Amino acid sequence: MSDTPSEFETRVQKPKKSFLDRFRPAPTALATAAQPQSVAARLRSALSRSGQGLTDLFLGAKVIDDALLEELESALLMADVGVATSAKIIQQLTDTLDRRGLTDVDAVRCTLEKILINILLVCERPLVIKDLPKPAVILVVGVNGVGKTTTIGKLCGRLKSDGLSLLLAAGDTFRAAAVEQLQIWGQRQAVTVVAQQTGADSASVIYDALQSAHAKGVDVVIADTAGRLHNKSNLMEELAKVIRVAGKIDPSAPHEVLLVLDAATGQNALSQVKEFAAVAGVTGIVLTKLDGTAKGGIIFALADQYSLPVRYIGVGEGADDLQPFVARDFVQALLSQDNRGLGR
Ligand SMILES: Nc1nc2c(ncn2[C@@H]2O[C@H](COP(=O)(O)OP(=O)(O)O)[C@@H](O)[C@H]2O)c(=O)[nH]1
Ligand SMILES: [Mg+2]
């Protein structure tokens, strides 16, 4: 999709200061910071950009006609649901309308909600650590800047509050700043970080971390990796090596390969899934930055094409801004009419 705002997008532009800004914790906020909003409200405000086209549509609509369906399709495309998946949604909606002869805007909105939830239900498979061997080895992969290290920091907070002991592996050995960034999160969450000097072999850092975790009886090891460009084959080979080396300590490791995707990437996220799945056998997705984009609809295309579990969604930079993915909550937040009122 083009980045130039269309007439439709201009019409639904957000106010300058988003509602979210008032509630998002400062980047330095710790997991213990008071939460002024419920989880549902935070999700609603995070998804407001992606869903605003849809909610505006229904608020303004009086009758169900082809024009409304066309506008709906544009709104889905604008939110980056993608051509094929948008067409499927519209088809399912028109089939239901024809069958049930719906003329009421609210009933149509309800039907749309059900269709959207149904698409996403296949992704609602949370990460359950207790079902994994001990230590559970989670390898976090994805291209540069998508939020891997931040997600690891946030995940530490969640898993620690579940009573699990953790160890982090600073597998992004490309940049000194990457190791430091993970160490800062480790300090905040009081979790040990296994690291080596910049330029060291990433596989060897992860090997050390796994040995240490076995020796100490740690529940979970989370390994960070460098932001591999999915079209750079040497970097992908290095990732394959990390996986082979982890398997020397525990043949079943890694038990979870989390692919982090930036929601704002749009349709490019689909090719990232394809490339990383081929090399690393992705078992789960974390979709980040849903708070800062109007492209949250990419999750429908992901669900439709790959059916991979979406383990978590990222809705901000703070320690509390990681939530397990729940299809109904997500769709309701996306379609919530509160967005409009709250955003003004
Ligand atoms: N708004 C927002 N920013 C995020 C989110 N997740 C990560 N970030 C930011 O994205 C930037 C890159 O994150 P980082 O974890 O370093 O990415 P990495 O290169 O994949 O490890 C940082 O400025 C993070 O604070 C999110 O869910 N929402
Ligand atoms: Mg990083």
Short mmCIF file of C-alpha atoms in Angstrom, two decimals, residues 4-341:
data_model
loop_
_atom_site.label_atom_id
_atom_site.label_comp_id
_atom_site.label_asym_id
_atom_site.label_seq_id
_atom_site.Cartn_x
_atom_site.Cartn_y
_atom_site.Cartn_z
CA THR A 4 0.40 8.71 0.92
CA PRO A 5 -2.75 9.31 2.95
CA SER A 6 -5.86 8.75 0.89
CA GLU A 7 -8.98 10.84 1.15
CA PHE A 8 -10.38 8.19 3.47
CA GLU A 9 -7.32 8.14 5.69
CA THR A 10 -7.26 11.94 5.89
CA ARG A 11 -10.87 11.87 7.01
CA VAL A 12 -10.07 9.57 9.94
CA GLN A 13 -6.80 11.19 10.99
CA LYS A 14 -6.06 10.99 14.69
CA PRO A 15 -5.78 14.02 16.92
CA LYS A 16 -2.22 15.27 17.41
CA LYS A 17 -1.85 13.94 20.92
CA SER A 18 -3.05 10.38 21.12
CA PHE A 19 -5.11 9.14 24.03
CA LEU A 20 -2.48 6.48 24.49
CA ASP A 21 0.22 9.03 25.31
CA ARG A 22 -1.47 9.87 28.57
CA PHE A 23 -1.36 6.29 29.80
CA ARG A 24 1.75 4.72 28.36
CA PRO A 25 4.39 4.36 31.07
CA ALA A 26 7.62 6.28 30.53
CA PRO A 27 10.28 4.11 28.85
CA THR A 28 12.07 3.76 32.17
CA ALA A 29 9.00 2.60 34.08
CA LEU A 30 9.46 -0.72 35.85
CA ALA A 31 7.13 -3.70 35.90
CA THR A 32 5.94 -2.59 39.31
CA ALA A 33 4.65 0.78 38.09
CA ALA A 34 1.02 1.44 38.93
CA GLN A 35 -1.30 0.69 36.02
CA PRO A 36 -3.92 3.36 35.63
CA GLN A 37 -5.84 1.43 32.96
CA SER A 38 -7.28 -2.03 32.61
CA VAL A 39 -5.66 -4.40 30.14
CA ALA A 40 -8.67 -4.08 27.84
CA ALA A 41 -8.53 -0.29 27.88
CA ARG A 42 -4.82 -0.30 27.16
CA LEU A 43 -5.35 -2.63 24.23
CA ARG A 44 -8.20 -0.48 22.94
CA SER A 45 -6.10 2.63 22.99
CA ALA A 46 -3.15 0.81 21.41
CA LEU A 47 -5.23 -0.47 18.52
CA SER A 48 -7.14 2.73 17.94
CA ARG A 49 -5.22 3.67 14.81
CA SER A 50 -5.68 0.35 13.11
CA GLY A 51 -9.38 0.14 13.82
CA GLN A 52 -10.38 3.74 13.41
CA GLY A 53 -11.31 3.36 9.75
CA LEU A 54 -13.60 0.49 10.64
CA THR A 55 -15.27 2.17 13.59
CA ASP A 56 -15.82 5.43 11.73
CA LEU A 57 -17.41 3.50 8.95
CA PHE A 58 -20.03 1.95 11.15
CA LEU A 59 -20.68 5.09 13.14
CA GLY A 60 -21.52 6.98 9.97
CA ALA A 61 -23.43 4.20 8.22
CA LYS A 62 -27.21 4.27 7.92
CA VAL A 63 -27.80 1.53 5.37
CA ILE A 64 -26.02 -1.58 4.23
CA ASP A 65 -25.21 -1.17 0.56
CA ASP A 66 -22.39 -1.83 -1.88
CA ALA A 67 -20.84 1.54 -1.06
CA LEU A 68 -20.51 0.57 2.60
CA LEU A 69 -18.97 -2.78 1.69
CA GLU A 70 -16.53 -1.02 -0.61
CA GLU A 71 -15.57 1.41 2.13
CA LEU A 72 -15.17 -1.49 4.49
CA GLU A 73 -12.82 -3.20 2.06
CA SER A 74 -10.77 0.02 1.76
CA ALA A 75 -10.60 0.31 5.54
CA LEU A 76 -9.37 -3.28 5.78
CA LEU A 77 -6.74 -2.64 3.10
CA MET A 78 -5.72 0.57 4.84
CA ALA A 79 -5.16 -1.37 8.06
CA ASP A 80 -2.95 -3.74 6.01
CA VAL A 81 -5.18 -6.78 6.17
CA GLY A 82 -4.00 -7.48 2.61
CA VAL A 83 -5.89 -7.99 -0.63
CA ALA A 84 -6.60 -11.72 -0.41
CA THR A 85 -7.67 -11.72 3.24
CA SER A 86 -9.77 -8.54 2.86
CA ALA A 87 -11.58 -10.11 -0.08
CA LYS A 88 -12.25 -13.23 1.98
CA ILE A 89 -13.67 -11.18 4.84
CA ILE A 90 -15.97 -9.20 2.52
CA GLN A 91 -17.09 -12.43 0.82
CA GLN A 92 -17.95 -14.07 4.14
CA LEU A 93 -19.79 -10.94 5.21
CA THR A 94 -21.86 -10.67 2.02
CA ASP A 95 -22.66 -14.39 2.14
CA THR A 96 -24.00 -13.98 5.67
CA LEU A 97 -25.91 -10.82 4.73
CA ASP A 98 -27.54 -12.58 1.78
CA ARG A 99 -28.42 -15.59 3.89
CA ARG A 100 -29.81 -13.71 6.83
CA GLY A 101 -31.05 -10.64 5.01
CA LEU A 102 -29.42 -8.30 7.52
CA THR A 103 -30.25 -4.65 7.13
CA ASP A 104 -29.30 -3.38 10.55
CA VAL A 105 -25.87 -1.74 10.82
CA ASP A 106 -25.31 -3.08 14.34
CA ALA A 107 -26.09 -6.64 13.27
CA VAL A 108 -23.62 -6.32 10.41
CA ARG A 109 -20.98 -4.97 12.75
CA CYS A 110 -21.58 -7.99 15.01
CA THR A 111 -21.24 -10.35 12.06
CA LEU A 112 -18.01 -8.69 11.02
CA GLU A 113 -16.72 -9.03 14.58
CA LYS A 114 -17.46 -12.77 14.53
CA ILE A 115 -15.77 -13.24 11.16
CA LEU A 116 -12.65 -11.39 12.35
CA ILE A 117 -12.49 -13.33 15.63
CA ASN A 118 -12.86 -16.57 13.72
CA ILE A 119 -9.88 -15.78 11.52
CA LEU A 120 -7.69 -14.99 14.54
CA LEU A 121 -8.76 -17.88 16.78
CA VAL A 122 -6.24 -20.16 15.08
CA CYS A 123 -3.46 -17.91 16.46
CA GLU A 124 -4.71 -17.94 20.03
CA ARG A 125 -2.34 -20.54 21.42
CA PRO A 126 -0.47 -19.09 24.39
CA LEU A 127 3.05 -20.06 25.35
CA VAL A 128 2.81 -22.51 28.26
CA ILE A 129 6.23 -22.89 29.85
CA LYS A 130 5.25 -25.73 32.17
CA ASP A 131 4.52 -27.91 29.13
CA LEU A 132 8.14 -27.51 27.98
CA PRO A 133 11.25 -29.35 29.23
CA LYS A 134 13.39 -27.63 31.87
CA PRO A 135 15.15 -25.40 31.14
CA ALA A 136 12.77 -24.21 28.45
CA VAL A 137 14.87 -22.59 25.73
CA ILE A 138 13.29 -19.66 23.94
CA LEU A 139 15.16 -18.29 20.93
CA VAL A 140 14.09 -14.82 19.86
CA VAL A 141 14.63 -14.01 16.18
CA GLY A 142 13.65 -11.30 13.72
CA VAL A 143 15.06 -8.48 11.62
CA ASN A 144 16.74 -5.41 13.08
CA GLY A 145 14.74 -3.00 15.19
CA VAL A 146 11.50 -4.99 15.43
CA GLY A 147 11.68 -5.14 19.22
CA LYS A 148 13.41 -8.43 20.05
CA THR A 149 15.48 -7.18 22.97
CA THR A 150 12.64 -5.08 24.36
CA THR A 151 10.27 -8.04 24.09
CA ILE A 152 12.75 -10.21 26.02
CA GLY A 153 12.87 -7.57 28.76
CA LYS A 154 9.10 -7.44 28.99
CA LEU A 155 8.79 -11.22 28.84
CA CYS A 156 11.17 -11.55 31.80
CA GLY A 157 8.74 -9.53 33.89
CA ARG A 158 5.78 -11.69 32.90
CA LEU A 159 7.55 -15.03 33.44
CA LYS A 160 9.07 -13.91 36.75
CA SER A 161 5.68 -12.96 38.05
CA ASP A 162 4.59 -16.52 37.18
CA GLY A 163 7.28 -17.66 39.65
CA LEU A 164 9.75 -18.90 37.02
CA SER A 165 13.53 -18.50 37.28
CA LEU A 166 15.26 -17.10 34.22
CA LEU A 167 18.56 -16.66 32.46
CA LEU A 168 19.19 -14.43 29.47
CA ALA A 169 21.72 -15.05 26.69
CA ALA A 170 23.07 -11.97 24.91
CA GLY A 171 23.25 -13.64 21.51
CA ASP A 172 23.30 -10.36 19.59
CA THR A 173 27.08 -10.06 19.55
CA PHE A 174 27.17 -7.72 16.55
CA ARG A 175 26.75 -4.49 18.42
CA ALA A 176 28.10 -3.54 21.87
CA ALA A 177 24.92 -1.57 22.48
CA ALA A 178 22.83 -4.70 22.01
CA VAL A 179 24.55 -6.51 24.88
CA GLU A 180 24.26 -3.44 27.09
CA GLN A 181 20.58 -3.04 26.27
CA LEU A 182 19.89 -6.62 27.35
CA GLN A 183 21.98 -6.15 30.49
CA ILE A 184 19.92 -3.11 31.44
CA TRP A 185 16.74 -5.15 31.13
CA GLY A 186 18.42 -7.94 33.11
CA GLN A 187 19.23 -5.50 35.93
CA ARG A 188 15.72 -4.09 35.95
CA GLN A 189 14.17 -7.52 36.16
CA ALA A 190 16.90 -8.95 38.42
CA VAL A 191 17.79 -11.66 35.91
CA THR A 192 21.34 -12.87 35.13
CA VAL A 193 22.58 -12.16 31.60
CA VAL A 194 25.21 -14.43 30.06
CA ALA A 195 27.30 -12.34 27.66
CA GLN A 196 30.63 -12.31 25.86
CA GLN A 197 32.52 -9.52 24.15
CA THR A 198 31.19 -7.88 20.99
CA GLY A 199 32.06 -9.89 17.91
CA ALA A 200 32.06 -13.22 19.79
CA ASP A 201 30.33 -16.22 18.27
CA SER A 202 26.65 -15.98 19.03
CA ALA A 203 26.33 -19.77 19.19
CA SER A 204 29.01 -19.92 21.86
CA VAL A 205 27.17 -17.38 24.06
CA ILE A 206 24.03 -19.47 23.85
CA TYR A 207 26.01 -22.65 24.56
CA ASP A 208 27.44 -21.05 27.73
CA ALA A 209 24.01 -19.87 28.81
CA LEU A 210 22.49 -23.32 28.36
CA GLN A 211 25.27 -25.01 30.30
CA SER A 212 24.87 -22.52 33.12
CA ALA A 213 21.06 -22.90 33.13
CA HIS A 214 21.35 -26.69 33.37
CA ALA A 215 23.89 -26.39 36.19
CA LYS A 216 21.77 -23.93 38.16
CA GLY A 217 18.40 -25.59 37.52
CA VAL A 218 16.94 -22.47 35.89
CA ASP A 219 13.41 -22.79 34.45
CA VAL A 220 13.73 -20.67 31.30
CA VAL A 221 16.56 -19.44 29.07
CA ILE A 222 15.73 -16.65 26.67
CA ALA A 223 18.28 -16.05 23.93
CA ASP A 224 18.52 -12.78 22.07
CA THR A 225 19.93 -12.83 18.52
CA ALA A 226 21.25 -10.26 16.07
CA GLY A 227 18.78 -8.59 13.72
CA ARG A 228 19.32 -10.80 10.80
CA LEU A 229 18.18 -9.48 7.51
CA HIS A 230 16.05 -12.25 6.21
CA ASN A 231 17.55 -11.98 2.73
CA LYS A 232 21.16 -12.23 3.89
CA SER A 233 21.98 -15.89 3.68
CA ASN A 234 25.20 -15.82 5.77
CA LEU A 235 23.35 -14.34 8.71
CA MET A 236 20.62 -16.89 8.34
CA GLU A 237 23.26 -19.62 8.33
CA GLU A 238 24.58 -18.23 11.60
CA LEU A 239 21.11 -18.57 13.05
CA ALA A 240 20.98 -22.17 11.89
CA LYS A 241 24.31 -22.71 13.69
CA VAL A 242 22.91 -21.26 16.92
CA ILE A 243 20.12 -23.81 16.73
CA ARG A 244 22.51 -26.70 16.03
CA VAL A 245 24.74 -25.73 18.95
CA ALA A 246 21.80 -25.38 21.35
CA GLY A 247 20.81 -28.90 20.27
CA LYS A 248 24.18 -30.26 21.47
CA ILE A 249 23.23 -29.52 25.05
CA ASP A 250 19.59 -30.50 24.71
CA PRO A 251 18.56 -32.17 21.44
CA SER A 252 15.01 -30.82 21.85
CA ALA A 253 16.22 -27.18 22.20
CA PRO A 254 15.20 -24.56 21.26
CA HIS A 255 11.70 -25.38 22.45
CA GLU A 256 10.24 -22.13 21.24
CA VAL A 257 11.47 -19.98 18.36
CA LEU A 258 9.75 -16.65 18.74
CA LEU A 259 9.71 -14.51 15.62
CA VAL A 260 9.26 -10.85 16.49
CA LEU A 261 7.45 -8.81 13.84
CA ASP A 262 6.89 -5.07 13.80
CA ALA A 263 3.20 -4.50 13.00
CA ALA A 264 4.14 -1.37 11.06
CA THR A 265 6.14 -3.46 8.58
CA GLY A 266 2.87 -4.27 6.86
CA GLN A 267 2.81 -6.94 4.20
CA ASN A 268 6.60 -7.40 4.36
CA ALA A 269 6.00 -9.25 7.63
CA LEU A 270 4.69 -12.16 5.56
CA SER A 271 7.99 -12.66 3.76
CA GLN A 272 9.83 -12.41 7.07
CA VAL A 273 7.74 -15.29 8.41
CA LYS A 274 8.52 -17.35 5.32
CA GLU A 275 12.29 -16.81 5.51
CA PHE A 276 12.66 -17.30 9.25
CA ALA A 277 10.35 -20.33 9.28
CA ALA A 278 12.54 -21.97 6.64
CA VAL A 279 15.75 -21.50 8.65
CA ALA A 280 14.67 -21.50 12.26
CA GLY A 281 11.36 -23.39 12.39
CA VAL A 282 9.35 -20.55 13.92
CA THR A 283 6.92 -21.80 16.58
CA GLY A 284 5.40 -18.52 17.70
CA ILE A 285 5.04 -14.86 16.80
CA VAL A 286 5.23 -11.67 18.82
CA LEU A 287 3.65 -8.75 17.03
CA THR A 288 5.09 -5.49 18.36
CA LYS A 289 4.40 -1.76 18.07
CA LEU A 290 0.67 -2.12 17.67
CA ASP A 291 0.42 1.13 19.62
CA GLY A 292 2.20 3.17 17.00
CA THR A 293 0.69 2.01 13.74
CA ALA A 294 -2.44 1.98 11.65
CA LYS A 295 -1.29 -1.32 10.17
CA GLY A 296 -2.38 -3.74 12.91
CA GLY A 297 -4.51 -5.56 10.33
CA ILE A 298 -1.43 -7.50 9.23
CA ILE A 299 -2.32 -10.00 11.93
CA PHE A 300 -5.32 -11.16 9.86
CA ALA A 301 -3.11 -11.83 6.84
CA LEU A 302 -0.64 -13.68 9.09
CA ALA A 303 -3.41 -15.79 10.57
CA ASP A 304 -4.94 -16.47 7.19
CA GLN A 305 -1.68 -17.48 5.53
CA TYR A 306 0.41 -19.06 8.26
CA SER A 307 -1.86 -19.98 11.20
CA LEU A 308 1.13 -19.67 13.54
CA PRO A 309 0.46 -19.01 17.22
CA VAL A 310 0.68 -15.33 18.14
CA ARG A 311 2.09 -15.69 21.64
CA TYR A 312 2.18 -12.03 22.59
CA ILE A 313 1.48 -8.56 21.32
CA GLY A 314 3.54 -5.47 22.11
CA VAL A 315 1.60 -2.29 22.78
CA GLY A 316 4.32 0.08 23.99
CA GLU A 317 7.92 0.42 25.12
CA GLY A 318 7.39 -0.08 28.84
CA ALA A 319 7.90 -3.25 30.87
CA ASP A 320 4.14 -3.85 31.13
CA ASP A 321 3.39 -3.39 27.46
CA LEU A 322 3.39 -7.04 26.46
CA GLN A 323 0.13 -8.96 26.50
CA PRO A 324 -0.80 -12.54 25.67
CA PHE A 325 -2.78 -12.61 22.44
CA VAL A 326 -6.53 -13.15 22.86
CA ALA A 327 -8.47 -13.07 19.57
CA ARG A 328 -11.75 -11.74 20.98
CA ASP A 329 -10.07 -8.98 23.00
CA PHE A 330 -8.02 -7.98 19.99
CA VAL A 331 -10.97 -7.70 17.61
CA GLN A 332 -13.17 -5.97 20.16
CA ALA A 333 -10.43 -3.46 20.83
CA LEU A 334 -10.00 -2.94 17.11
CA LEU A 335 -13.68 -2.31 16.54
CA SER A 336 -14.29 -0.49 19.78
CA GLN A 337 -16.31 2.66 19.27
CA ASP A 338 -14.69 4.02 22.42
CA ASN A 339 -11.63 4.79 20.33
CA ARG A 340 -13.35 7.70 18.77
CA GLY A 341 -14.70 9.23 21.90
#
